[in-house]
mmCIF file of C-alpha atoms in Angstrom:
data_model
loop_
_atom_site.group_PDB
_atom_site.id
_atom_site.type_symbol
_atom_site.label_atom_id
_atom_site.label_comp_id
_atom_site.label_asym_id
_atom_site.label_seq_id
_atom_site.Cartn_x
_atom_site.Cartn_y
_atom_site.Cartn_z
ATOM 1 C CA UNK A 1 -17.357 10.721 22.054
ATOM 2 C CA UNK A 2 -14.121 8.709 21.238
ATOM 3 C CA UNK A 3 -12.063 9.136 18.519
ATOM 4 C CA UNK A 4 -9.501 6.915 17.023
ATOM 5 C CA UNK A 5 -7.528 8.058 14.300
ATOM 6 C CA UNK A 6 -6.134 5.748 11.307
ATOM 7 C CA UNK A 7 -3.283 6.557 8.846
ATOM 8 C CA UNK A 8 -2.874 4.362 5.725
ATOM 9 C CA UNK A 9 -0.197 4.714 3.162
ATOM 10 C CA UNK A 10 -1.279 6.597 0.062
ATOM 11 C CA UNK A 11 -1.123 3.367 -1.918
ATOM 12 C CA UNK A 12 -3.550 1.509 0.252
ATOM 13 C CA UNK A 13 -6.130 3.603 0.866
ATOM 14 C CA UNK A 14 -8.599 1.756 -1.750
ATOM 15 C CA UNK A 15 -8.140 -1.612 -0.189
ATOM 16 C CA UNK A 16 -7.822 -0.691 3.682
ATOM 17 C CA UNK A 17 -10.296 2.398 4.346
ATOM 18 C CA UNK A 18 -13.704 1.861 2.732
ATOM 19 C CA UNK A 19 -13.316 -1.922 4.084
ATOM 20 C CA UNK A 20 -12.570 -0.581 7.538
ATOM 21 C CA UNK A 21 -15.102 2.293 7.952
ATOM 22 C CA UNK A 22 -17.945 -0.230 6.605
ATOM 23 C CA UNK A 23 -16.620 -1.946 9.292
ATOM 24 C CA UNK A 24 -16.263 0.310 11.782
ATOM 25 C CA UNK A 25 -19.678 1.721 11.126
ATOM 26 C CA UNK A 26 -21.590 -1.365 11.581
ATOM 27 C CA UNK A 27 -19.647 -2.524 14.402
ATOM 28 C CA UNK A 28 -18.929 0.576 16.335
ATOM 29 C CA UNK A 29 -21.121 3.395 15.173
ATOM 30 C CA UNK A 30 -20.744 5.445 18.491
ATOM 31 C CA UNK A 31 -17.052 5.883 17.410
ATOM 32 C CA UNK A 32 -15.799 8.884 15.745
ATOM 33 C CA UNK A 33 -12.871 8.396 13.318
ATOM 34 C CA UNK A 34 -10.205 10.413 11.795
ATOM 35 C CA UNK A 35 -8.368 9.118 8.788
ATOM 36 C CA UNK A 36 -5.001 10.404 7.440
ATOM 37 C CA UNK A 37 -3.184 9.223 4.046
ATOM 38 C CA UNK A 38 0.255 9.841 3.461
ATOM 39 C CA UNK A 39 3.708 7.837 3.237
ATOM 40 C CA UNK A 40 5.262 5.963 5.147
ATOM 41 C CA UNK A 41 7.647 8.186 7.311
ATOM 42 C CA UNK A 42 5.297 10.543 7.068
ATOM 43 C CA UNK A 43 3.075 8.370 9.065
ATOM 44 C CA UNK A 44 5.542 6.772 11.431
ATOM 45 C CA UNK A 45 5.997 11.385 12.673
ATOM 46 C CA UNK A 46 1.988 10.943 13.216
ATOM 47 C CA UNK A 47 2.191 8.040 15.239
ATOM 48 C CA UNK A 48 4.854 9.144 17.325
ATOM 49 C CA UNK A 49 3.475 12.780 17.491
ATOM 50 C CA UNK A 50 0.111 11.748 18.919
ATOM 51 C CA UNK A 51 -1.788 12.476 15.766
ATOM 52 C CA UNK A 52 -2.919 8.909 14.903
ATOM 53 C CA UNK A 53 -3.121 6.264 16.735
ATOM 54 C CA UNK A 54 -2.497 3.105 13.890
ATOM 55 C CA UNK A 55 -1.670 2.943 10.905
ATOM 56 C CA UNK A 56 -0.831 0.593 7.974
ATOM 57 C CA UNK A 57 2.059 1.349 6.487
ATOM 58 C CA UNK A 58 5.438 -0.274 4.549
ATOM 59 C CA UNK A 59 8.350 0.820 6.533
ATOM 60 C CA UNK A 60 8.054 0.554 10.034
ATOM 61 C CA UNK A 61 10.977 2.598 12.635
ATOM 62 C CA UNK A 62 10.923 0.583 15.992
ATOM 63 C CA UNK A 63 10.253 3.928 18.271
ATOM 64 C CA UNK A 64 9.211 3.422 22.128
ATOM 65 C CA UNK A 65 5.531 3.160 22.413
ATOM 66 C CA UNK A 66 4.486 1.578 19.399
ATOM 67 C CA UNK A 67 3.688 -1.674 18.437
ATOM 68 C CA UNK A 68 4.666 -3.354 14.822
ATOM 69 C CA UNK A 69 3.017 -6.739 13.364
ATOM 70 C CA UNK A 70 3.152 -7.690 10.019
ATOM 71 C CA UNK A 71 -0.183 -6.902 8.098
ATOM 72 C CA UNK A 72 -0.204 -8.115 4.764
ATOM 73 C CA UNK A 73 1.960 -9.091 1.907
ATOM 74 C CA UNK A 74 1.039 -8.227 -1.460
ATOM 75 C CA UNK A 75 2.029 -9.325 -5.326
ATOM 76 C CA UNK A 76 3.780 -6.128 -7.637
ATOM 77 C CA UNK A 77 3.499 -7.395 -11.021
ATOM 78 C CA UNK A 78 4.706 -5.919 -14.092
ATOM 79 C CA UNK A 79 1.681 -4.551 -16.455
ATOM 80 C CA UNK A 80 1.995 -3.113 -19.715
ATOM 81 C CA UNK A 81 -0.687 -1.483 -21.973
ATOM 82 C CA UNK A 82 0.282 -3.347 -24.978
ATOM 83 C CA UNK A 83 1.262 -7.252 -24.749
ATOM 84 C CA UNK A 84 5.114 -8.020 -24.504
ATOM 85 C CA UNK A 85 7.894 -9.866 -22.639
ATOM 86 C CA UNK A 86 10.338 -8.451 -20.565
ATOM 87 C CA UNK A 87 13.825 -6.529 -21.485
ATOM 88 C CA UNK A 88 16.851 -5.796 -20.117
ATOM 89 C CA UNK A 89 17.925 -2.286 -19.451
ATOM 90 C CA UNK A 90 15.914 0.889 -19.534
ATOM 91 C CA UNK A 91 12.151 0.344 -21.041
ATOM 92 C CA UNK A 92 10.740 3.297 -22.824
ATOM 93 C CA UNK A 93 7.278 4.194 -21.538
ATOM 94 C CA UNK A 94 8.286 2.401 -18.187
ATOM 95 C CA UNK A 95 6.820 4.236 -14.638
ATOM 96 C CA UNK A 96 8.668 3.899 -11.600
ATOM 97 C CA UNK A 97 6.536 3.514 -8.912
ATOM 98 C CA UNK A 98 8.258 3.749 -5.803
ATOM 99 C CA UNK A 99 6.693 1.103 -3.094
ATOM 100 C CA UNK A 100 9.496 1.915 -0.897
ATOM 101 C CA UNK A 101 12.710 0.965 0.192
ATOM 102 C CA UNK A 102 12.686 -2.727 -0.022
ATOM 103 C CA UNK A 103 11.156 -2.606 -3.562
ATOM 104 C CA UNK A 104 13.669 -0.393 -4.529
ATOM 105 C CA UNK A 105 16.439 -2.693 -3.438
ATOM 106 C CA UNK A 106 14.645 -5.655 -5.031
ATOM 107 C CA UNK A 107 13.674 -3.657 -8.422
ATOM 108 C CA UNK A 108 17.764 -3.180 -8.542
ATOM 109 C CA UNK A 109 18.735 -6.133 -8.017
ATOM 110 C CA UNK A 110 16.443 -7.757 -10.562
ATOM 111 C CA UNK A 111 16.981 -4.984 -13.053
ATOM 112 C CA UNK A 112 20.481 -4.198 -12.450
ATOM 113 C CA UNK A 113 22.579 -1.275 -14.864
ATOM 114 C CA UNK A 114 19.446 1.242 -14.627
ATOM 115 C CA UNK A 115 21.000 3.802 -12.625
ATOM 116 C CA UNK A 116 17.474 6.399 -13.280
ATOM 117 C CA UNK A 117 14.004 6.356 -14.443
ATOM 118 C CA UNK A 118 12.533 8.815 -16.957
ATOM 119 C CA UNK A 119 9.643 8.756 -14.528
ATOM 120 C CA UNK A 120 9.390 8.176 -10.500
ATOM 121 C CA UNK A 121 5.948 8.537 -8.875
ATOM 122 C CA UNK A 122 5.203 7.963 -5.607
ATOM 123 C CA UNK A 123 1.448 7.047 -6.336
ATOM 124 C CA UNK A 124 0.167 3.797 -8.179
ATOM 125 C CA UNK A 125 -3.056 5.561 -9.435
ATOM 126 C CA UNK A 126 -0.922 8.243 -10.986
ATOM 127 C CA UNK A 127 1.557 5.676 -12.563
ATOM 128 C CA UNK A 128 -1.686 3.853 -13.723
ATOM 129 C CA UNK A 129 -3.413 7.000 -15.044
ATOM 130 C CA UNK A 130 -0.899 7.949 -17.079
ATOM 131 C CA UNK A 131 0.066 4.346 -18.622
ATOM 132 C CA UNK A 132 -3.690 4.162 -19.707
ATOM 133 C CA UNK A 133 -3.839 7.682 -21.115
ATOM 134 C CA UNK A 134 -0.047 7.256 -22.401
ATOM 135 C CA UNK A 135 0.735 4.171 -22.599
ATOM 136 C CA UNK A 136 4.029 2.149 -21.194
ATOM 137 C CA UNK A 137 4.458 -0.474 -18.206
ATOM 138 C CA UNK A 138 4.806 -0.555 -14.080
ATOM 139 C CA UNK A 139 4.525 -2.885 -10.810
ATOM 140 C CA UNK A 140 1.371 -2.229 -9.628
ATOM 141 C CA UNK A 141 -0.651 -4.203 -6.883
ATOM 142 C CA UNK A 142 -1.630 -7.495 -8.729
ATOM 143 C CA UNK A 143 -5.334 -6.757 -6.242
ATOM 144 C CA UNK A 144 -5.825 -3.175 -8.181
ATOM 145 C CA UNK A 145 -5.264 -4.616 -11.289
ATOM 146 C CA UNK A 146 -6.694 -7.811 -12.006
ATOM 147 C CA UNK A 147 -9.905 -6.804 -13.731
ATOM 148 C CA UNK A 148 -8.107 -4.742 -16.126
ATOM 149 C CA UNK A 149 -5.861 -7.477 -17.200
ATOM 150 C CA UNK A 150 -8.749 -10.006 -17.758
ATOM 151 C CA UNK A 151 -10.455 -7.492 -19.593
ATOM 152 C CA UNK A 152 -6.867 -7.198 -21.668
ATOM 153 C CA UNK A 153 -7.242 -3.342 -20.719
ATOM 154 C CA UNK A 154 -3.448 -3.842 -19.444
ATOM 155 C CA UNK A 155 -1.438 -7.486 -20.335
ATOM 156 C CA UNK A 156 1.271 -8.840 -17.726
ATOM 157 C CA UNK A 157 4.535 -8.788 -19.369
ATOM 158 C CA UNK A 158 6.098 -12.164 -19.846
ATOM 159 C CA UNK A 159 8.740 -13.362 -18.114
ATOM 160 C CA UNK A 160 8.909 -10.128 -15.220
ATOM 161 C CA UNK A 161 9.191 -11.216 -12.036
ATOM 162 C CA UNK A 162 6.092 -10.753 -9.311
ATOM 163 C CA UNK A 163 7.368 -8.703 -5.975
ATOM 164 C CA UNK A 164 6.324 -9.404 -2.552
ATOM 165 C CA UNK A 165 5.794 -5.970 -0.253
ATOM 166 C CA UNK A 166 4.970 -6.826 2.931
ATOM 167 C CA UNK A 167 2.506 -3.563 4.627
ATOM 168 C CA UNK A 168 2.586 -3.449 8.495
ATOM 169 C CA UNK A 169 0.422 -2.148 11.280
ATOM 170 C CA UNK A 170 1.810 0.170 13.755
ATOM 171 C CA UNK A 171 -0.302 1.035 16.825
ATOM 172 C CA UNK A 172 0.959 3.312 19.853
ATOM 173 C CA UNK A 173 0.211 1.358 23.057
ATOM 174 C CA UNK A 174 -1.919 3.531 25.321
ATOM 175 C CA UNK A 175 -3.011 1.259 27.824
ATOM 176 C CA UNK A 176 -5.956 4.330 28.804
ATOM 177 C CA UNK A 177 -6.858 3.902 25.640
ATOM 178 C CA UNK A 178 -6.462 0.235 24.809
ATOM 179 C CA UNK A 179 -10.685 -0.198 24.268
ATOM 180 C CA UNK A 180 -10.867 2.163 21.444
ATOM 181 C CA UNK A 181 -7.894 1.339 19.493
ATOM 182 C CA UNK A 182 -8.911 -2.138 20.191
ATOM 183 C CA UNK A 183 -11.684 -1.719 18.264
ATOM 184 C CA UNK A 184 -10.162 -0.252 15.283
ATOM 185 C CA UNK A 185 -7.432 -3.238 15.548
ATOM 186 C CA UNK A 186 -10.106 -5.827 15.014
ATOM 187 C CA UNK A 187 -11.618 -3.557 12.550
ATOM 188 C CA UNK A 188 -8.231 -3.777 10.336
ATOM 189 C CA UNK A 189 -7.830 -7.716 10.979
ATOM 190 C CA UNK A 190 -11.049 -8.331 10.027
ATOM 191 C CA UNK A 191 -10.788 -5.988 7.169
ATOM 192 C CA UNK A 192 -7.636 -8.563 6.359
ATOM 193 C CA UNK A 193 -8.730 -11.626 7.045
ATOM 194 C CA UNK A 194 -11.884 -11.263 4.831
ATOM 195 C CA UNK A 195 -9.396 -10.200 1.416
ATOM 196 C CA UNK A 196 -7.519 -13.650 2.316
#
C-alpha cells in the first residue's frame, strides 16, 4: 500500500486539503495519505528530510532534489470589524498576521514608520478569531473572507491596498516514485484549477 505524504502551510489547510483528499479519494482510493501542516521552513526540513513528499507552501529554498512551480496567487485584503478607511501609522486593534517574508517586506513598504505590532500571529484563523470576539482589523485571504464581508460581519477598509502572495508547490523528484506523487500532483492542480 503506497503512501504519499502532503504538507500544506498552516494558512492553507482549509482551501488545499479537504479539496485534495475528496480528490484523492475518488480518484485514487487504493492510496494511503499522510498530511502534515506547519510553516513554511518548517516544511521545506520535511521535504528535504524524506518526511513528505509535496507540499504547498510560501517560501520555497532551491535544495537538490526538489522541484518548485508556482501554485497560486492569492488577494490579502484589509478587513475590519467595524466600517472605516485606512490610517497612517500604528492602528489600534490592528493584528499582524505574518504571511511571510514577502508580505512583510510589502506590509513595510506600504505602511512605512511602524517599526512593531501590538500583536503578531502566525495563524489567520487566530487573527480572525480574535478580531470577531475583540474587535480590530487584518489582511486576511480575500477567499476566507468573502462571505463575512457580504454579510457585513467584517467591512473592507477603504482605501488599503489588496496584497498578492504567491503559494508554491515543492515536490522531491523520486523518479522510483514518480507514479504516486504523480497522482497527488494532479490531485493539487486539479484541486487549483477548479478554485480558478
Amino acid at each position: 500500500n503506497s503512501v504519499v505524504g502532503l504538507g500544506v502551510q498552516l494558512n492553507h489547510w482549509r482551501s488545499v486539503v479537504p479539496p485534495w483528499l475528496r480528490w484523492m479519494e475518488s480518484q485514487n482510493p487504493d492510496l494511503a495519505t499522510h498530511i502534515q501542516s506547519d510553516y513554511s521552513s518548517r516544511l521545506m526540513e520535511l521535504l528535504r528530510d524524506g518526511a513528505i513528499d509535496v507540499a504547498i507552501l510560501y517560501e520555497p529554498q532551491q535544495i537538490p532534489g526538489v522541484t518548485i512551480e508556482k501554485f497560486s496567487d492569492e488577494q490579502l485584503v484589509l478587513v475590519s470589524s467595524e466600517p472605516r478607511h485606512t490610517e497612517s501609522g500604528a492602528v489600534s486593534g490592528y493584528i499582524f498576521v505574518d504571511w511571510g517574508q514577502s508580505f512583510r517586506v510589502m506590509h513595510s513598504r506600504l505602511f512605512p514608520g511602524i517599526a512593531s505590532h501590538r500583536i503578531t500571529v502566525g495563524l489567520a484563523d487566530v487573527g480572525l478569531g480574535h478580531i470577531q470576539s475583540h474587535g480590530g482589523s487584518a489582511y486576511l485571504l480575500r477567499s476566507s473572507v468573502e462571505e463575512k464581508i457580504k454579510r457585513q460581519e467584517l467591512f473592507l477598509v477603504k482605501g488599503a491596498p489588496e496584497i498578492t502572495i504567491s503559494t508554491y508547490m515543492v515536490h522531491v523528484d523520486e523518479p522510483e516514485r514518480q507514479e504516486v506523487l504523480g497522482k497527488a500532483i494532479d490531485g493539487l492542480r486539479a484541486i487549483k484549477d477548479a478554485s480558478l
